[in-house]
PDB file of C-alpha atoms in Angstrom:
ATOM      1  CA  PHE U  29     -15.715 -17.047  12.165  1.00  0.00           C
ATOM      2  CA  ALA U  30     -14.558 -17.030  15.173  1.00  0.00           C
ATOM      3  CA  ILE U  31     -13.974 -13.064  15.995  1.00  0.00           C
ATOM      4  CA  ALA U  32     -17.247 -10.973  15.592  1.00  0.00           C
ATOM      5  CA  PRO U  33     -16.822  -8.319  12.740  1.00  0.00           C
ATOM      6  CA  GLY U  34     -16.835  -5.310  15.066  1.00  0.00           C
ATOM      7  CA  LYS U  35     -13.811  -6.940  17.072  1.00  0.00           C
ATOM      8  CA  LEU U  36     -12.226  -7.797  13.674  1.00  0.00           C
ATOM      9  CA  ILE U  37     -12.379  -4.151  12.480  1.00  0.00           C
ATOM     10  CA  ASP U  38     -10.807  -3.097  16.141  1.00  0.00           C
ATOM     11  CA  LEU U  39      -7.975  -5.447  15.441  1.00  0.00           C
ATOM     12  CA  ALA U  40      -6.919  -4.116  12.080  1.00  0.00           C
ATOM     13  CA  LYS U  41      -7.325  -0.535  13.154  1.00  0.00           C
ATOM     14  CA  GLY U  42      -5.066  -1.668  16.230  1.00  0.00           C
ATOM     15  CA  PHE U  43      -2.369  -3.215  13.696  1.00  0.00           C
ATOM     16  CA  LEU U  44      -2.282  -0.329  11.644  1.00  0.00           C
ATOM     17  CA  ASN U  45      -2.024   1.917  14.540  1.00  0.00           C
ATOM     18  CA  SER U  46       1.040  -0.453  15.576  1.00  0.00           C
ATOM     19  CA  ARG U  47       3.569   1.275  13.620  1.00  0.00           C
ATOM     20  CA  GLY U  48       2.335   4.861  12.853  1.00  0.00           C
ATOM     21  CA  GLY U  49      -0.422   3.976  10.418  1.00  0.00           C
ATOM     22  CA  PHE U  50       1.799   1.240   8.582  1.00  0.00           C
ATOM     23  CA  GLY U  51       1.184  -2.015  10.478  1.00  0.00           C
ATOM     24  CA  ALA U  52       4.605  -3.741  11.930  1.00  0.00           C
ATOM     25  CA  ASP U  53       4.675  -5.120  15.505  1.00  0.00           C
ATOM     26  CA  PRO U  54       5.657  -8.409  15.108  1.00  0.00           C
ATOM     27  CA  ASP U  55       3.828  -9.611  18.027  1.00  0.00           C
ATOM     28  CA  LEU U  56       0.496  -9.072  16.178  1.00  0.00           C
ATOM     29  CA  LEU U  57       1.862 -11.408  13.307  1.00  0.00           C
ATOM     30  CA  ASP U  58       1.287 -14.896  12.904  1.00  0.00           C
ATOM     31  CA  ASP U  59       3.918 -17.139  11.966  1.00  0.00           C
ATOM     32  CA  ASP U  60       2.782 -18.007   8.612  1.00  0.00           C
ATOM     33  CA  PHE U  61       2.246 -14.169   8.016  1.00  0.00           C
ATOM     34  CA  GLN U  62       2.724 -12.793   4.330  1.00  0.00           C
ATOM     35  CA  PHE U  63       2.719  -9.179   3.214  1.00  0.00           C
ATOM     36  CA  VAL U  64       1.505  -8.948  -0.427  1.00  0.00           C
ATOM     37  CA  ALA U  65       1.184  -5.900  -2.587  1.00  0.00           C
ATOM     38  CA  PRO U  66       0.561  -5.359  -6.534  1.00  0.00           C
ATOM     39  CA  VAL U  67       4.177  -5.832  -7.263  1.00  0.00           C
ATOM     40  CA  VAL U  68       6.080  -6.933  -4.194  1.00  0.00           C
ATOM     41  CA  GLY U  69       5.689 -10.293  -2.111  1.00  0.00           C
ATOM     42  CA  PRO U  70       4.270 -12.264  -0.720  1.00  0.00           C
ATOM     43  CA  LEU U  71       7.066 -11.523   2.082  1.00  0.00           C
ATOM     44  CA  SER U  72       7.350 -13.831   4.866  1.00  0.00           C
ATOM     45  CA  LYS U  73       7.029 -12.118   8.312  1.00  0.00           C
ATOM     46  CA  ASP U  74      10.495 -12.010   9.074  1.00  0.00           C
ATOM     47  CA  ALA U  75      11.236 -10.424   5.490  1.00  0.00           C
ATOM     48  CA  PHE U  76       8.471  -7.930   5.979  1.00  0.00           C
ATOM     49  CA  VAL U  77       9.338  -6.790   9.808  1.00  0.00           C
ATOM     50  CA  ASN U  78      13.163  -6.319   8.370  1.00  0.00           C
ATOM     51  CA  ALA U  79      11.974  -4.106   5.333  1.00  0.00           C
ATOM     52  CA  ILE U  80       9.378  -2.146   7.278  1.00  0.00           C
ATOM     53  CA  GLY U  81      11.736  -1.912  10.408  1.00  0.00           C
ATOM     54  CA  SER U  82      14.462  -0.212   7.687  1.00  0.00           C
ATOM     55  CA  VAL U  83      12.017   2.529   6.670  1.00  0.00           C
ATOM     56  CA  ASP U  84      11.241   5.357   9.358  1.00  0.00           C
ATOM     57  CA  ILE U  85       8.254   7.209   7.858  1.00  0.00           C
ATOM     58  CA  GLU U  86       7.556   9.134  11.060  1.00  0.00           C
ATOM     59  CA  THR U  87      11.049  10.693  11.101  1.00  0.00           C
ATOM     60  CA  ALA U  88      10.868  11.283   7.169  1.00  0.00           C
ATOM     61  CA  PHE U  89       7.067  12.445   7.342  1.00  0.00           C
ATOM     62  CA  PRO U  90       6.745  14.042  10.794  1.00  0.00           C
ATOM     63  CA  ASP U  91       3.694  15.591   9.754  1.00  0.00           C
ATOM     64  CA  PHE U  92       2.415  12.628   8.037  1.00  0.00           C
ATOM     65  CA  GLN U  93      -1.199  12.063   8.381  1.00  0.00           C
ATOM     66  CA  GLY U  94      -2.869   8.724   7.722  1.00  0.00           C
ATOM     67  CA  GLU U  95      -6.297   8.949   6.203  1.00  0.00           C
ATOM     68  CA  PHE U  96      -8.078   5.398   6.974  1.00  0.00           C
ATOM     69  CA  TYR U  97     -11.705   4.730   6.103  1.00  0.00           C
ATOM     70  CA  GLY U  98     -14.526   2.517   4.974  1.00  0.00           C
ATOM     71  CA  PHE U  99     -13.443  -0.566   7.157  1.00  0.00           C
ATOM     72  CA  HIS U 100     -15.726  -3.525   6.548  1.00  0.00           C
ATOM     73  CA  VAL U 101     -15.257  -7.392   7.360  1.00  0.00           C
ATOM     74  CA  ASP U 102     -15.303  -9.177   3.490  1.00  0.00           C
ATOM     75  CA  PRO U 103     -18.767 -11.137   3.298  1.00  0.00           C
ATOM     76  CA  PHE U 104     -17.041 -14.120   1.432  1.00  0.00           C
ATOM     77  CA  GLU U 105     -13.782 -14.151   3.424  1.00  0.00           C
ATOM     78  CA  PRO U 106     -15.222 -13.423   7.179  1.00  0.00           C
ATOM     79  CA  ASN U 107     -11.732 -13.206   8.468  1.00  0.00           C
ATOM     80  CA  ARG U 108     -10.782 -10.133   6.548  1.00  0.00           C
ATOM     81  CA  VAL U 109     -11.051  -6.601   7.152  1.00  0.00           C
ATOM     82  CA  TRP U 110     -10.960  -4.603   3.874  1.00  0.00           C
ATOM     83  CA  TYR U 111     -10.209  -0.516   4.312  1.00  0.00           C
ATOM     84  CA  THR U 112      -9.167   2.467   2.139  1.00  0.00           C
ATOM     85  CA  ALA U 113      -5.905   4.344   2.671  1.00  0.00           C
ATOM     86  CA  ARG U 114      -4.908   7.709   1.801  1.00  0.00           C
ATOM     87  CA  GLY U 115      -2.873  10.107   3.640  1.00  0.00           C
ATOM     88  CA  CYS U 116      -0.365  13.250   3.255  1.00  0.00           C
ATOM     89  CA  GLY U 117       2.883  14.557   4.647  1.00  0.00           C
ATOM     90  CA  THR U 118       5.652  16.478   4.089  1.00  0.00           C
ATOM     91  CA  HIS U 119       9.298  15.377   3.637  1.00  0.00           C
ATOM     92  CA  THR U 120      11.128  17.047   6.084  1.00  0.00           C
ATOM     93  CA  GLY U 121      13.306  14.316   7.699  1.00  0.00           C
ATOM     94  CA  PRO U 122      15.817  11.882   6.358  1.00  0.00           C
ATOM     95  CA  LEU U 123      14.458   8.666   4.848  1.00  0.00           C
ATOM     96  CA  PRO U 124      17.630   6.562   4.178  1.00  0.00           C
ATOM     97  CA  PRO U 125      18.504   5.010   2.219  1.00  0.00           C
ATOM     98  CA  PHE U 126      16.161   6.441  -0.571  1.00  0.00           C
ATOM     99  CA  ALA U 127      16.284   9.631   0.551  1.00  0.00           C
ATOM    100  CA  PRO U 128      18.877  10.867   3.088  1.00  0.00           C
ATOM    101  CA  THR U 129      18.038  14.428   2.618  1.00  0.00           C
ATOM    102  CA  PRO U 130      14.927  15.892   2.955  1.00  0.00           C
ATOM    103  CA  THR U 131      13.613  17.431  -0.136  1.00  0.00           C
ATOM    104  CA  GLY U 132      10.630  19.512   1.322  1.00  0.00           C
ATOM    105  CA  LYS U 133       8.163  18.037  -0.707  1.00  0.00           C
ATOM    106  CA  LYS U 134       4.535  17.066   0.148  1.00  0.00           C
ATOM    107  CA  LEU U 135       3.049  13.627  -0.401  1.00  0.00           C
ATOM    108  CA  VAL U 136      -0.476  13.301  -1.449  1.00  0.00           C
ATOM    109  CA  ASN U 137      -1.572   9.520  -1.761  1.00  0.00           C
ATOM    110  CA  PRO U 138      -4.139   8.331  -3.704  1.00  0.00           C
ATOM    111  CA  PRO U 139      -6.675   5.998  -2.518  1.00  0.00           C
ATOM    112  CA  GLN U 140      -5.545   2.419  -2.264  1.00  0.00           C
ATOM    113  CA  VAL U 141      -7.664  -0.663  -1.130  1.00  0.00           C
ATOM    114  CA  CYS U 142      -5.862  -2.819   1.701  1.00  0.00           C
ATOM    115  CA  SER U 143      -6.603  -5.402   3.824  1.00  0.00           C
ATOM    116  CA  VAL U 144      -5.794  -7.393   6.820  1.00  0.00           C
ATOM    117  CA  THR U 145      -6.605 -10.789   7.379  1.00  0.00           C
ATOM    118  CA  PHE U 146      -6.893 -12.905  10.569  1.00  0.00           C
ATOM    119  CA  ASN U 147      -6.520 -16.335  12.277  1.00  0.00           C
ATOM    120  CA  THR U 148      -8.622 -17.267  15.278  1.00  0.00           C
ATOM    121  CA  ALA U 149      -6.267 -16.283  17.554  1.00  0.00           C
ATOM    122  CA  GLY U 150      -6.299 -12.443  16.340  1.00  0.00           C
ATOM    123  CA  LEU U 151      -3.019 -12.621  14.616  1.00  0.00           C
ATOM    124  CA  VAL U 152      -2.451 -11.326  11.339  1.00  0.00           C
ATOM    125  CA  THR U 153      -2.048 -13.550   8.589  1.00  0.00           C
ATOM    126  CA  LYS U 154      -1.933 -11.448   5.489  1.00  0.00           C
ATOM    127  CA  TYR U 155      -1.362  -7.839   4.793  1.00  0.00           C
ATOM    128  CA  THR U 156      -2.187  -6.219   1.533  1.00  0.00           C
ATOM    129  CA  ILE U 157      -1.662  -2.486   0.702  1.00  0.00           C
ATOM    130  CA  GLY U 158      -0.771  -0.401  -2.282  1.00  0.00           C
ATOM    131  CA  TYR U 159      -3.634  -1.307  -4.543  1.00  0.00           C
ATOM    132  CA  VAL U 160      -4.423   2.289  -5.978  1.00  0.00           C
ATOM    133  CA  VAL U 161      -8.023   2.947  -7.288  1.00  0.00           C
ATOM    134  CA  ASP U 162      -7.591   6.177  -8.674  1.00  0.00           C
ATOM    135  CA  ARG U 163      -4.142   6.859 -10.203  1.00  0.00           C
ATOM    136  CA  GLN U 164      -5.437  10.380 -10.915  1.00  0.00           C
ATOM    137  CA  VAL U 165      -5.544  11.426  -7.260  1.00  0.00           C
ATOM    138  CA  GLY U 166      -2.495  12.823  -5.077  1.00  0.00           C
ATOM    139  CA  ASN U 167       0.923  13.141  -6.379  1.00  0.00           C
ATOM    140  CA  THR U 168       2.589   9.736  -6.688  1.00  0.00           C
ATOM    141  CA  GLY U 169       2.158   9.250 -10.315  1.00  0.00           C
ATOM    142  CA  GLY U 170      -0.803   6.826  -9.647  1.00  0.00           C
ATOM    143  CA  LEU U 171       1.890   4.430  -7.381  1.00  0.00           C
ATOM    144  CA  GLY U 172       0.904   2.768  -4.088  1.00  0.00           C
ATOM    145  CA  GLY U 173       2.562   2.027  -0.969  1.00  0.00           C
ATOM    146  CA  LEU U 174       6.566   3.178  -0.757  1.00  0.00           C
ATOM    147  CA  TYR U 175       6.734   3.007  -4.690  1.00  0.00           C
ATOM    148  CA  GLY U 176       4.367   6.064  -4.795  1.00  0.00           C
ATOM    149  CA  LEU U 177       5.989   7.765  -1.844  1.00  0.00           C
ATOM    150  CA  LEU U 178       9.360   7.766  -3.484  1.00  0.00           C
ATOM    151  CA  TYR U 179       7.694   9.078  -6.422  1.00  0.00           C
ATOM    152  CA  ALA U 180       6.435  12.103  -4.760  1.00  0.00           C
ATOM    153  CA  ILE U 181       9.219  13.161  -3.036  1.00  0.00           C
ATOM    154  CA  GLY U 182      11.532  12.814  -6.301  1.00  0.00           C
ATOM    155  CA  SER U 183      13.411   9.567  -5.717  1.00  0.00           C
ATOM    156  CA  PRO U 184      11.392   6.799  -7.484  1.00  0.00           C
ATOM    157  CA  LEU U 185      13.277   3.552  -7.667  1.00  0.00           C
ATOM    158  CA  PRO U 186      14.914   2.605 -10.944  1.00  0.00           C
ATOM    159  CA  PHE U 187      12.654  -0.117 -12.263  1.00  0.00           C
ATOM    160  CA  PRO U 188       9.471  -0.071 -14.296  1.00  0.00           C
ATOM    161  CA  GLU U 189       7.314  -1.341 -11.584  1.00  0.00           C
ATOM    162  CA  ALA U 190       8.334   1.750  -9.655  1.00  0.00           C
ATOM    163  CA  GLN U 191       7.361   4.194 -12.293  1.00  0.00           C
ATOM    164  CA  PRO U 192       4.051   5.897 -13.224  1.00  0.00           C
ATOM    165  CA  TRP U 193       1.954   3.581 -15.642  1.00  0.00           C
ATOM    166  CA  LYS U 194       2.911   4.352 -19.372  1.00  0.00           C
ATOM    167  CA  MET U 195       1.068   2.989 -22.219  1.00  0.00           C
ATOM    168  CA  SER U 196       3.152   0.236 -24.139  1.00  0.00           C
ATOM    169  CA  LYS U 197       3.765   0.163 -27.913  1.00  0.00           C
ATOM    170  CA  ARG U 198       1.446  -2.796 -28.308  1.00  0.00           C
ATOM    171  CA  TYR U 199      -1.366  -1.480 -26.090  1.00  0.00           C
ATOM    172  CA  TRP U 200      -1.583   1.759 -28.103  1.00  0.00           C
ATOM    173  CA  ALA U 201      -1.807  -0.244 -31.540  1.00  0.00           C
ATOM    174  CA  PHE U 202      -4.156  -2.605 -29.792  1.00  0.00           C
ATOM    175  CA  GLN U 203      -6.369   0.705 -29.096  1.00  0.00           C
ATOM    176  CA  GLN U 204      -5.637   1.804 -32.627  1.00  0.00           C
ATOM    177  CA  LEU U 205      -7.315  -1.192 -34.182  1.00  0.00           C
ATOM    178  CA  GLY U 206      -9.939  -1.446 -31.752  1.00  0.00           C
ATOM    179  CA  ASN U 207     -11.005   2.473 -33.022  1.00  0.00           C
ATOM    180  CA  LEU U 208     -10.549   1.374 -36.422  1.00  0.00           C
ATOM    181  CA  ALA U 209     -13.061  -1.738 -35.781  1.00  0.00           C
ATOM    182  CA  SER U 210     -15.637   0.432 -34.132  1.00  0.00           C
ATOM    183  CA  LYS U 211     -15.866   2.794 -37.079  1.00  0.00           C
TER     184      LYS U 211
END
């Protein structure tokens, strides 16, 4: 790839720092940019910038501490930087329209695998977040991204994808059948 691995990692860190650890500076995004999360997207550049611009994490969580580590370039996609994201903070400011009144609740994110993909000009073409790797860590109900944040402060969105994982009746029955078969 045209950009050296160390420089790609620096670009990824710069992108993340462009909005308090959430990355959203439109000048860093390619026109064909896509945002992809486990159940959101792909979102275009305009849709992403509008969506992230409407959520003011810095005001809602002024003490938020982003924890990003394990940055590395993908050996199979040499234009992609992977990293793990965690973080914590206290909901002491408004978060309209989701939680306009501060709850005072602490947010502790689980580890989430994320990535930033670049073109040869150093612009971001793809941003992935929210892929939780240990749903037992933190207080987000095992959810990543905004869904986890809202769950942690007691304002979860009202659809199944924004709720903690719950075993379905079919899966429970499948497990019971498997347990019987293994005896």
